[in-house]
Coordinates of C-alpha atoms in Angstrom, one line a residue:
Chain A
M1 CA 114.0 -42.2 -157.1
I2 CA 111.4 -40.9 -159.5
A3 CA 108.9 -38.4 -158.0
I4 CA 105.5 -38.6 -159.5
V5 CA 104.0 -35.2 -158.6
D6 CA 100.6 -35.8 -156.9
Y7 CA 98.9 -32.4 -156.7
G8 CA 95.3 -33.8 -157.0
L9 CA 95.2 -34.2 -160.7
G10 CA 95.5 -37.2 -163.0
N11 CA 95.8 -40.9 -162.5
V12 CA 99.1 -40.8 -160.6
Q13 CA 98.7 -44.4 -159.4
A14 CA 99.0 -45.6 -163.0
F15 CA 102.6 -44.4 -163.2
A16 CA 103.4 -45.8 -159.8
N17 CA 101.9 -49.2 -161.0
I18 CA 104.1 -49.2 -164.1
Y19 CA 107.3 -48.4 -162.3
K20 CA 106.5 -51.0 -159.7
R21 CA 106.2 -53.6 -162.4
L22 CA 109.5 -52.3 -163.9
N23 CA 111.2 -52.6 -160.5
I24 CA 112.2 -48.9 -160.8
P25 CA 111.9 -46.9 -157.5
A26 CA 109.2 -44.3 -157.8
T27 CA 107.0 -42.4 -155.3
L28 CA 103.9 -40.3 -155.3
A29 CA 105.3 -36.9 -154.2
R30 CA 103.0 -34.6 -152.3
T31 CA 105.6 -32.5 -150.5
A32 CA 108.5 -30.2 -151.5
D33 CA 110.9 -32.5 -149.7
S34 CA 110.0 -35.6 -151.7
I35 CA 110.4 -33.6 -154.9
A36 CA 113.7 -32.1 -153.8
Q37 CA 115.1 -35.6 -153.2
A38 CA 114.2 -37.0 -156.5
D39 CA 116.6 -37.5 -159.4
R40 CA 113.7 -37.5 -161.9
I41 CA 110.3 -35.9 -161.9
I42 CA 107.1 -36.8 -163.6
L43 CA 104.4 -34.1 -163.9
P44 CA 101.1 -35.6 -164.8
G45 CA 98.0 -33.6 -165.7
V46 CA 94.5 -33.9 -166.8
G47 CA 91.6 -31.4 -167.1
S48 CA 91.9 -27.7 -168.0
F49 CA 95.1 -25.7 -168.1
D50 CA 94.0 -23.1 -165.5
W51 CA 92.6 -25.6 -163.1
A52 CA 95.9 -27.6 -163.3
M53 CA 98.0 -24.5 -162.7
Q54 CA 95.8 -23.5 -159.7
C55 CA 96.0 -27.0 -158.3
L56 CA 99.8 -27.0 -158.5
D57 CA 100.0 -23.5 -156.8
R58 CA 97.6 -24.6 -154.1
A59 CA 99.6 -27.8 -153.5
G60 CA 102.6 -25.4 -152.7
L61 CA 104.9 -27.3 -155.1
R62 CA 105.6 -24.6 -157.6
R63 CA 108.7 -23.2 -156.0
V64 CA 110.4 -26.5 -155.5
L65 CA 109.7 -27.5 -159.0
D66 CA 111.1 -24.3 -160.4
E67 CA 114.2 -24.8 -158.3
Q68 CA 114.8 -28.5 -159.2
V69 CA 114.0 -28.1 -162.9
Q70 CA 115.5 -24.7 -163.7
G71 CA 118.3 -24.5 -161.0
Q72 CA 119.3 -28.2 -160.4
K73 CA 118.4 -29.3 -164.0
V74 CA 116.6 -32.4 -162.8
P75 CA 115.1 -34.3 -165.7
I76 CA 111.3 -33.8 -165.8
L77 CA 108.7 -35.4 -167.9
G78 CA 105.4 -33.6 -168.4
I79 CA 102.4 -35.7 -169.4
C80 CA 99.5 -34.2 -171.4
V81 CA 98.4 -31.0 -169.5
G82 CA 101.6 -31.6 -167.4
M83 CA 103.5 -31.0 -170.7
Q84 CA 101.4 -28.0 -171.6
M85 CA 102.1 -26.4 -168.2
M86 CA 105.8 -26.2 -169.1
A87 CA 104.9 -23.6 -171.8
R88 CA 104.5 -19.9 -171.1
S89 CA 100.7 -19.7 -171.7
S90 CA 97.8 -21.6 -173.2
E91 CA 94.9 -20.5 -175.4
E92 CA 92.8 -22.6 -173.1
G93 CA 93.2 -20.2 -170.1
V94 CA 94.4 -17.0 -168.6
E95 CA 96.9 -18.4 -166.0
P96 CA 100.5 -18.1 -166.9
G97 CA 102.3 -21.4 -167.4
L98 CA 105.5 -22.6 -165.7
G99 CA 107.5 -21.0 -168.6
W100 CA 110.3 -23.5 -168.6
I101 CA 110.1 -23.8 -172.4
H102 CA 109.6 -21.0 -175.0
A103 CA 106.3 -22.3 -176.2
E104 CA 102.6 -21.6 -176.4
V105 CA 99.7 -24.0 -176.1
R106 CA 97.2 -23.7 -179.0
R107 CA 93.7 -25.0 -179.7
F108 CA 93.4 -27.3 -182.7
G109 CA 92.5 -25.0 -185.6
F110 CA 90.6 -27.4 -187.8
V111 CA 86.9 -27.4 -188.4
P112 CA 85.5 -30.5 -186.7
D113 CA 84.1 -33.0 -189.2
N114 CA 81.5 -35.4 -188.0
H115 CA 83.2 -38.6 -186.8
R116 CA 86.4 -37.9 -188.9
L117 CA 87.8 -35.1 -186.9
M118 CA 86.3 -34.6 -183.4
L119 CA 87.4 -32.8 -180.4
P120 CA 88.9 -33.9 -178.1
H121 CA 91.4 -35.9 -180.1
M122 CA 90.8 -39.1 -178.2
G123 CA 92.2 -42.6 -179.0
W124 CA 95.2 -44.3 -180.5
N125 CA 97.2 -42.3 -182.9
D126 CA 100.6 -43.0 -184.4
V127 CA 103.6 -40.9 -183.8
E128 CA 106.4 -40.0 -186.2
L129 CA 109.9 -39.7 -184.8
A130 CA 111.4 -36.3 -185.7
R131 CA 114.8 -36.8 -184.3
R132 CA 116.8 -39.4 -182.2
N133 CA 116.2 -39.0 -178.6
A134 CA 116.9 -41.1 -175.5
L135 CA 113.2 -40.8 -174.4
L136 CA 112.1 -42.5 -177.6
K137 CA 114.8 -45.2 -177.8
G138 CA 113.4 -48.4 -179.2
L139 CA 110.2 -46.8 -180.5
E140 CA 109.4 -46.8 -184.2
T141 CA 107.6 -44.4 -186.5
G142 CA 104.0 -45.8 -186.5
S143 CA 104.1 -46.7 -182.7
R144 CA 100.6 -45.9 -181.5
F145 CA 99.9 -44.0 -178.2
Y146 CA 96.7 -43.1 -176.5
F147 CA 95.8 -39.4 -176.8
L148 CA 93.2 -37.3 -175.1
H149 CA 93.4 -33.6 -175.6
S150 CA 92.0 -30.5 -177.5
Y151 CA 95.0 -28.3 -177.2
Y152 CA 98.6 -28.9 -178.4
F153 CA 102.1 -27.7 -177.6
S154 CA 103.7 -25.3 -180.0
P155 CA 107.4 -24.6 -179.2
E156 CA 109.1 -21.6 -180.7
N157 CA 112.2 -23.6 -181.4
S158 CA 111.3 -26.4 -183.8
A159 CA 114.4 -28.3 -182.7
D160 CA 112.6 -29.0 -179.4
I161 CA 110.2 -31.3 -181.3
I162 CA 111.3 -35.0 -181.0
A163 CA 108.1 -36.6 -182.4
T164 CA 105.0 -35.5 -184.2
S165 CA 101.5 -36.8 -184.7
D166 CA 98.8 -35.9 -187.2
Y167 CA 95.3 -34.9 -186.4
G168 CA 93.8 -32.4 -188.9
G169 CA 97.5 -31.3 -189.3
T170 CA 100.9 -32.1 -187.8
F171 CA 101.5 -31.2 -184.2
A172 CA 104.3 -31.8 -181.7
C173 CA 103.4 -34.9 -179.5
A174 CA 106.8 -35.2 -177.8
I175 CA 109.4 -32.5 -177.0
Q176 CA 112.7 -32.1 -175.3
A177 CA 114.3 -28.8 -174.3
G178 CA 117.4 -29.4 -172.0
N179 CA 116.2 -31.4 -169.0
C180 CA 112.5 -30.8 -169.8
Y181 CA 110.8 -33.6 -171.6
G182 CA 107.0 -33.7 -172.5
V183 CA 104.6 -35.9 -174.2
Q184 CA 101.0 -35.0 -175.3
F185 CA 99.8 -38.6 -175.2
H186 CA 99.4 -40.8 -172.1
P187 CA 102.2 -43.4 -171.9
E188 CA 100.6 -44.7 -168.7
K189 CA 97.6 -45.8 -170.8
S190 CA 99.6 -46.8 -173.9
H191 CA 100.3 -50.4 -173.2
G192 CA 103.7 -51.7 -174.3
W193 CA 105.1 -48.5 -176.0
G194 CA 104.0 -46.5 -173.1
I195 CA 105.8 -48.7 -170.7
K196 CA 108.9 -48.5 -172.9
L197 CA 108.8 -44.8 -172.9
L198 CA 108.5 -44.5 -169.1
K199 CA 111.4 -46.9 -168.8
N200 CA 113.4 -44.8 -171.1
F201 CA 112.7 -41.7 -169.0
A202 CA 114.2 -43.5 -166.0
E203 CA 117.4 -44.0 -168.0
V204 CA 117.8 -40.5 -169.7
Chain B
M1 CA 97.5 -42.8 -190.9
S2 CA 95.3 -41.4 -188.3
L3 CA 93.2 -42.3 -185.3
A4 CA 92.5 -46.0 -185.0
K5 CA 89.1 -47.4 -184.6
R6 CA 88.9 -49.0 -181.2
I7 CA 88.0 -52.5 -180.2
I8 CA 86.7 -52.8 -176.6
P9 CA 86.0 -56.1 -174.9
C10 CA 83.2 -55.6 -172.4
L11 CA 83.1 -57.4 -169.0
D12 CA 79.8 -57.5 -167.3
V13 CA 80.6 -58.2 -163.6
T14 CA 78.4 -59.4 -160.8
D15 CA 79.4 -60.9 -157.4
G16 CA 83.1 -60.7 -158.5
R17 CA 82.6 -62.7 -161.7
V18 CA 82.3 -61.9 -165.4
V19 CA 79.0 -63.0 -166.8
K20 CA 77.2 -62.7 -170.1
G21 CA 73.5 -62.9 -170.8
V22 CA 71.1 -62.9 -173.8
N23 CA 68.9 -59.9 -174.2
F24 CA 70.1 -58.8 -170.8
L25 CA 68.8 -62.2 -169.2
E26 CA 70.1 -65.8 -168.7
L27 CA 73.5 -64.9 -167.2
R28 CA 76.3 -67.4 -167.8
D29 CA 79.6 -67.4 -165.9
A30 CA 82.7 -66.4 -168.0
G31 CA 85.5 -66.2 -165.4
D32 CA 87.6 -64.0 -163.2
P33 CA 87.6 -60.3 -164.2
V34 CA 91.2 -59.7 -163.5
E35 CA 92.3 -62.8 -165.4
I36 CA 90.1 -61.9 -168.3
A37 CA 91.2 -58.3 -168.4
K38 CA 94.9 -59.4 -168.5
R39 CA 94.1 -61.7 -171.4
Y40 CA 92.5 -59.0 -173.5
D41 CA 95.3 -56.6 -172.6
D42 CA 97.8 -59.2 -173.9
Q43 CA 95.7 -59.6 -177.1
G44 CA 95.9 -55.9 -177.8
A45 CA 92.6 -54.5 -176.7
D46 CA 92.4 -50.8 -177.0
E47 CA 90.3 -50.2 -174.0
L48 CA 88.3 -52.3 -171.5
T49 CA 84.8 -51.6 -170.3
F50 CA 83.5 -53.0 -167.0
L51 CA 79.8 -52.9 -166.2
D52 CA 78.8 -53.7 -162.7
I53 CA 75.5 -55.4 -163.1
T54 CA 75.3 -56.4 -159.4
A55 CA 71.6 -56.3 -158.5
S56 CA 72.0 -55.7 -154.7
S57 CA 73.8 -52.8 -153.3
D58 CA 75.7 -55.1 -150.8
N59 CA 78.5 -55.9 -153.2
R60 CA 79.0 -52.4 -154.6
G61 CA 82.4 -52.1 -153.0
L62 CA 83.6 -55.1 -154.9
I63 CA 83.9 -53.4 -158.3
L64 CA 86.2 -50.8 -156.7
H65 CA 88.6 -53.5 -155.6
I66 CA 88.4 -55.2 -159.0
I67 CA 89.1 -52.0 -160.8
E68 CA 92.1 -51.3 -158.5
E69 CA 93.5 -54.8 -159.1
V70 CA 93.0 -54.5 -162.9
A71 CA 94.5 -50.9 -163.0
S72 CA 97.6 -52.2 -161.3
Q73 CA 98.3 -54.7 -164.1
V74 CA 96.6 -53.4 -167.2
F75 CA 97.9 -50.2 -168.8
I76 CA 95.2 -49.2 -171.3
P77 CA 92.1 -47.0 -170.7
L78 CA 89.4 -48.5 -168.5
T79 CA 85.7 -47.5 -168.5
V80 CA 83.6 -48.5 -165.6
G81 CA 79.8 -48.2 -165.2
G82 CA 76.9 -49.6 -163.3
G83 CA 75.2 -48.1 -160.3
V84 CA 76.7 -44.6 -160.7
R85 CA 74.2 -42.4 -158.9
E86 CA 76.1 -39.3 -157.9
V87 CA 79.2 -37.3 -158.6
E88 CA 80.9 -38.9 -155.6
D89 CA 80.5 -42.3 -157.3
V90 CA 82.3 -41.0 -160.3
R91 CA 85.1 -39.7 -158.1
R92 CA 85.4 -43.1 -156.4
L93 CA 85.7 -45.0 -159.6
L94 CA 88.2 -42.6 -161.1
N95 CA 90.3 -42.9 -157.9
A96 CA 90.2 -46.6 -158.1
G97 CA 91.8 -46.4 -161.5
A98 CA 88.9 -46.0 -164.0
D99 CA 89.8 -43.5 -166.8
K100 CA 86.1 -43.0 -167.8
V101 CA 82.9 -43.6 -166.0
S102 CA 79.7 -44.7 -167.7
I103 CA 76.3 -43.4 -166.6
N104 CA 73.1 -45.1 -167.6
T105 CA 70.0 -45.2 -165.5
S106 CA 71.0 -42.2 -163.4
A107 CA 71.3 -40.0 -166.5
V108 CA 67.6 -40.6 -167.1
L109 CA 66.5 -40.1 -163.5
N110 CA 68.7 -37.1 -163.1
P111 CA 70.2 -35.6 -166.3
Q112 CA 72.0 -32.9 -164.3
L113 CA 74.3 -35.6 -163.0
V114 CA 75.9 -35.8 -166.4
A115 CA 76.4 -32.1 -166.6
D116 CA 77.7 -32.0 -163.0
A117 CA 80.1 -34.8 -163.6
A118 CA 81.3 -33.4 -166.9
A119 CA 81.9 -30.0 -165.3
R120 CA 83.9 -31.5 -162.4
F121 CA 85.9 -34.2 -164.2
G122 CA 85.8 -33.2 -167.9
S123 CA 83.6 -34.5 -170.6
Q124 CA 86.4 -36.8 -171.8
C125 CA 85.8 -39.1 -168.8
I126 CA 82.0 -39.1 -168.9
V127 CA 80.4 -41.8 -171.1
V128 CA 76.6 -42.1 -171.3
A129 CA 75.3 -45.6 -171.9
I130 CA 72.1 -45.8 -173.8
D131 CA 70.2 -49.1 -173.8
A132 CA 67.8 -48.8 -176.7
K133 CA 65.0 -51.1 -177.9
Q134 CA 62.9 -50.9 -181.0
V135 CA 59.3 -49.8 -180.2
G136 CA 57.2 -49.2 -183.2
D137 CA 59.1 -47.2 -185.8
H138 CA 61.7 -45.7 -183.4
W139 CA 64.1 -46.7 -180.6
E140 CA 63.2 -46.1 -177.0
V141 CA 65.6 -45.7 -174.1
F142 CA 65.3 -48.4 -171.3
T143 CA 66.8 -48.2 -167.8
H144 CA 67.5 -50.4 -164.8
G145 CA 69.4 -53.0 -166.9
G146 CA 66.8 -53.0 -169.6
R147 CA 63.8 -53.5 -167.3
K148 CA 62.1 -50.1 -167.5
A149 CA 60.8 -48.3 -170.5
T150 CA 61.2 -44.5 -170.4
G151 CA 59.2 -43.3 -173.3
I152 CA 62.3 -41.4 -174.4
D153 CA 63.4 -41.5 -178.0
A154 CA 67.0 -42.7 -178.2
V155 CA 68.2 -40.4 -180.9
E156 CA 66.8 -37.4 -179.1
W157 CA 68.3 -38.6 -175.9
A158 CA 71.7 -38.9 -177.6
R159 CA 71.6 -35.3 -178.6
K160 CA 70.6 -34.2 -175.2
M161 CA 73.4 -36.1 -173.5
E162 CA 75.9 -34.6 -175.9
A163 CA 74.6 -31.2 -175.1
L164 CA 74.9 -31.8 -171.3
G165 CA 78.5 -32.8 -171.6
A166 CA 78.8 -36.6 -172.4
G167 CA 82.1 -37.2 -174.0
E168 CA 81.2 -40.4 -175.6
L169 CA 78.0 -42.5 -176.1
L170 CA 77.9 -46.3 -175.6
V171 CA 74.9 -47.4 -177.6
T172 CA 73.5 -50.8 -176.9
S173 CA 70.8 -52.5 -178.9
M174 CA 68.8 -54.5 -176.4
D175 CA 67.1 -56.4 -179.2
R176 CA 70.6 -57.6 -180.4
D177 CA 72.4 -58.0 -177.1
G178 CA 73.8 -61.6 -176.8
T179 CA 72.0 -62.7 -180.0
K180 CA 75.1 -62.8 -182.1
S181 CA 73.1 -61.5 -185.0
G182 CA 75.1 -58.3 -185.5
F183 CA 74.8 -54.7 -184.4
N184 CA 71.6 -52.7 -184.9
L185 CA 73.2 -50.7 -187.7
P186 CA 70.3 -48.3 -188.4
L187 CA 70.3 -47.4 -184.7
N188 CA 74.0 -46.7 -184.6
R189 CA 73.9 -44.8 -187.8
A190 CA 71.0 -42.7 -186.6
I191 CA 72.8 -41.7 -183.5
S192 CA 76.3 -41.2 -185.0
D193 CA 74.7 -38.9 -187.6
A194 CA 73.0 -37.0 -184.9
V195 CA 75.9 -36.2 -182.6
D196 CA 79.6 -35.3 -182.9
V197 CA 81.0 -37.2 -179.9
P198 CA 82.4 -40.7 -180.4
I199 CA 79.9 -43.6 -180.6
I200 CA 80.7 -47.1 -179.2
A201 CA 78.5 -49.7 -180.9
S202 CA 77.4 -52.5 -178.7
G203 CA 75.0 -55.5 -178.6
G204 CA 74.9 -58.4 -181.0
V205 CA 78.4 -59.2 -182.2
G206 CA 78.6 -62.8 -183.3
N207 CA 81.4 -62.7 -185.9
L208 CA 84.1 -60.4 -187.2
T209 CA 82.1 -59.1 -190.1
H210 CA 79.7 -57.6 -187.6
L211 CA 82.6 -55.5 -186.2
V212 CA 83.5 -54.2 -189.7
E213 CA 79.8 -53.4 -190.3
G214 CA 79.6 -51.5 -187.1
V215 CA 82.3 -49.1 -188.3
Q216 CA 81.5 -48.9 -192.0
E217 CA 77.7 -48.9 -191.9
G218 CA 76.9 -48.0 -188.4
G219 CA 79.4 -45.1 -188.3
A220 CA 80.8 -46.3 -184.9
D221 CA 84.1 -44.9 -183.7
A222 CA 84.6 -48.0 -181.5
V223 CA 83.1 -51.5 -181.3
L224 CA 82.3 -53.3 -178.1
A225 CA 81.9 -57.1 -177.9
A226 CA 81.8 -59.6 -175.1
S227 CA 80.8 -63.2 -176.0
I228 CA 83.0 -63.7 -179.1
F229 CA 86.0 -62.9 -176.9
H230 CA 84.9 -64.5 -173.5
Y231 CA 84.4 -67.9 -174.9
G232 CA 87.5 -68.0 -177.0
E233 CA 85.9 -67.9 -180.5
F234 CA 88.2 -65.0 -181.5
T235 CA 91.0 -63.2 -180.0
V236 CA 91.1 -59.4 -180.0
R237 CA 94.1 -59.6 -182.3
Q238 CA 92.2 -61.7 -184.9
A239 CA 89.4 -59.2 -184.8
K240 CA 91.8 -56.3 -185.5
E241 CA 93.6 -58.1 -188.3
F242 CA 90.2 -58.8 -189.8
M243 CA 89.2 -55.2 -189.6
R244 CA 92.6 -54.1 -191.0
D245 CA 92.1 -56.4 -193.9
H246 CA 88.8 -54.8 -194.6
G247 CA 90.3 -51.3 -194.8
I248 CA 89.8 -50.1 -191.3
E249 CA 92.6 -48.4 -189.4
V250 CA 93.4 -50.3 -186.2
R251 CA 96.2 -50.4 -183.7
L252 CA 98.2 -53.6 -184.2

């Protein structure tokens, strides 16, 4: 069973809809028990970094996630801010992150350029595969995914980067460090490639 | 390679059906919203926009069910607008499966709504729709489905909405809507030059060259069209291939 962490943020139903279509068991997880029983976890996220961390704390799910991810090594996929939360900290806020990966979250450093480079980075951009990875099985360089963000994930260990994208410079758009996977884009809104990636996660 | 220009089919919905009018009038039935949404999804649409043009408040709940149904089958971003009056309406639509909510009349009546909604849900999910009509030598904002003049200059209004937190502007030329004579390019250019948020050009698409012009001359980040897709003249894929062949980056 895949637990989709429902802590009041993000379009969790979209993940449930996709897994239902794929006939893969998944549930919206609002309690520590339902997360503890899962063999895979999806951590969605939208909005600001601090708000997301506070919502997760308020939902009382922080401890069970730490235990399952760091203790039990259950595979987890962070989406957008959900990926960013796995870092130690973010330039967007003051709250500490989950710290599961040696990484910081940084704001795009380019100077916005009227309608060529805008923030947030919103829309369909292509990804370049950096190394072979089960999460990206069947995807090709040039596959487009839907992005919506102003901050990006910057891991200390470049080997954690499994795919990059380019927006005023190259940045990591998919990462893997042990059992922690993360994607900056929204697979749940990325049509065929997104469905493929979520199916891959069910099989990693 | 970089960010693709987006093609967005627009579904005007009333009483549970998709309709399309000319200059905001003379509505004609185009089919079932869920079926149409699935068709455009299959054809490679980048997003879908639903505008609830239901005149009476009786059927307001209907759009929520339609969005829930569409969101369970279509996995691309969905924008929904029409009759959004308060922050709670935004929340309801997002919960039903919308990714962005479009605000039009209520933004004029109560600009603070745009600021409040952006503060609560983030600018990225707040679209302000601007229905503009040429009046003398400038463009004026109209509300209530194009029935009421406001006296507000459309370019000034675009700047103000960006400042209040709109993450995107949906600019419809009422003069062109449903006429198939092409976007109002000077209007789109004036607004895209004035703001730094993405512009969706809308109103008047009759052929694929119009889509190319919207991006290259109007400065639009996304192009929205209805009739050319609803009645089967072109598929979304044909539109994208045409744009690609004219040097525009699209998702194929």
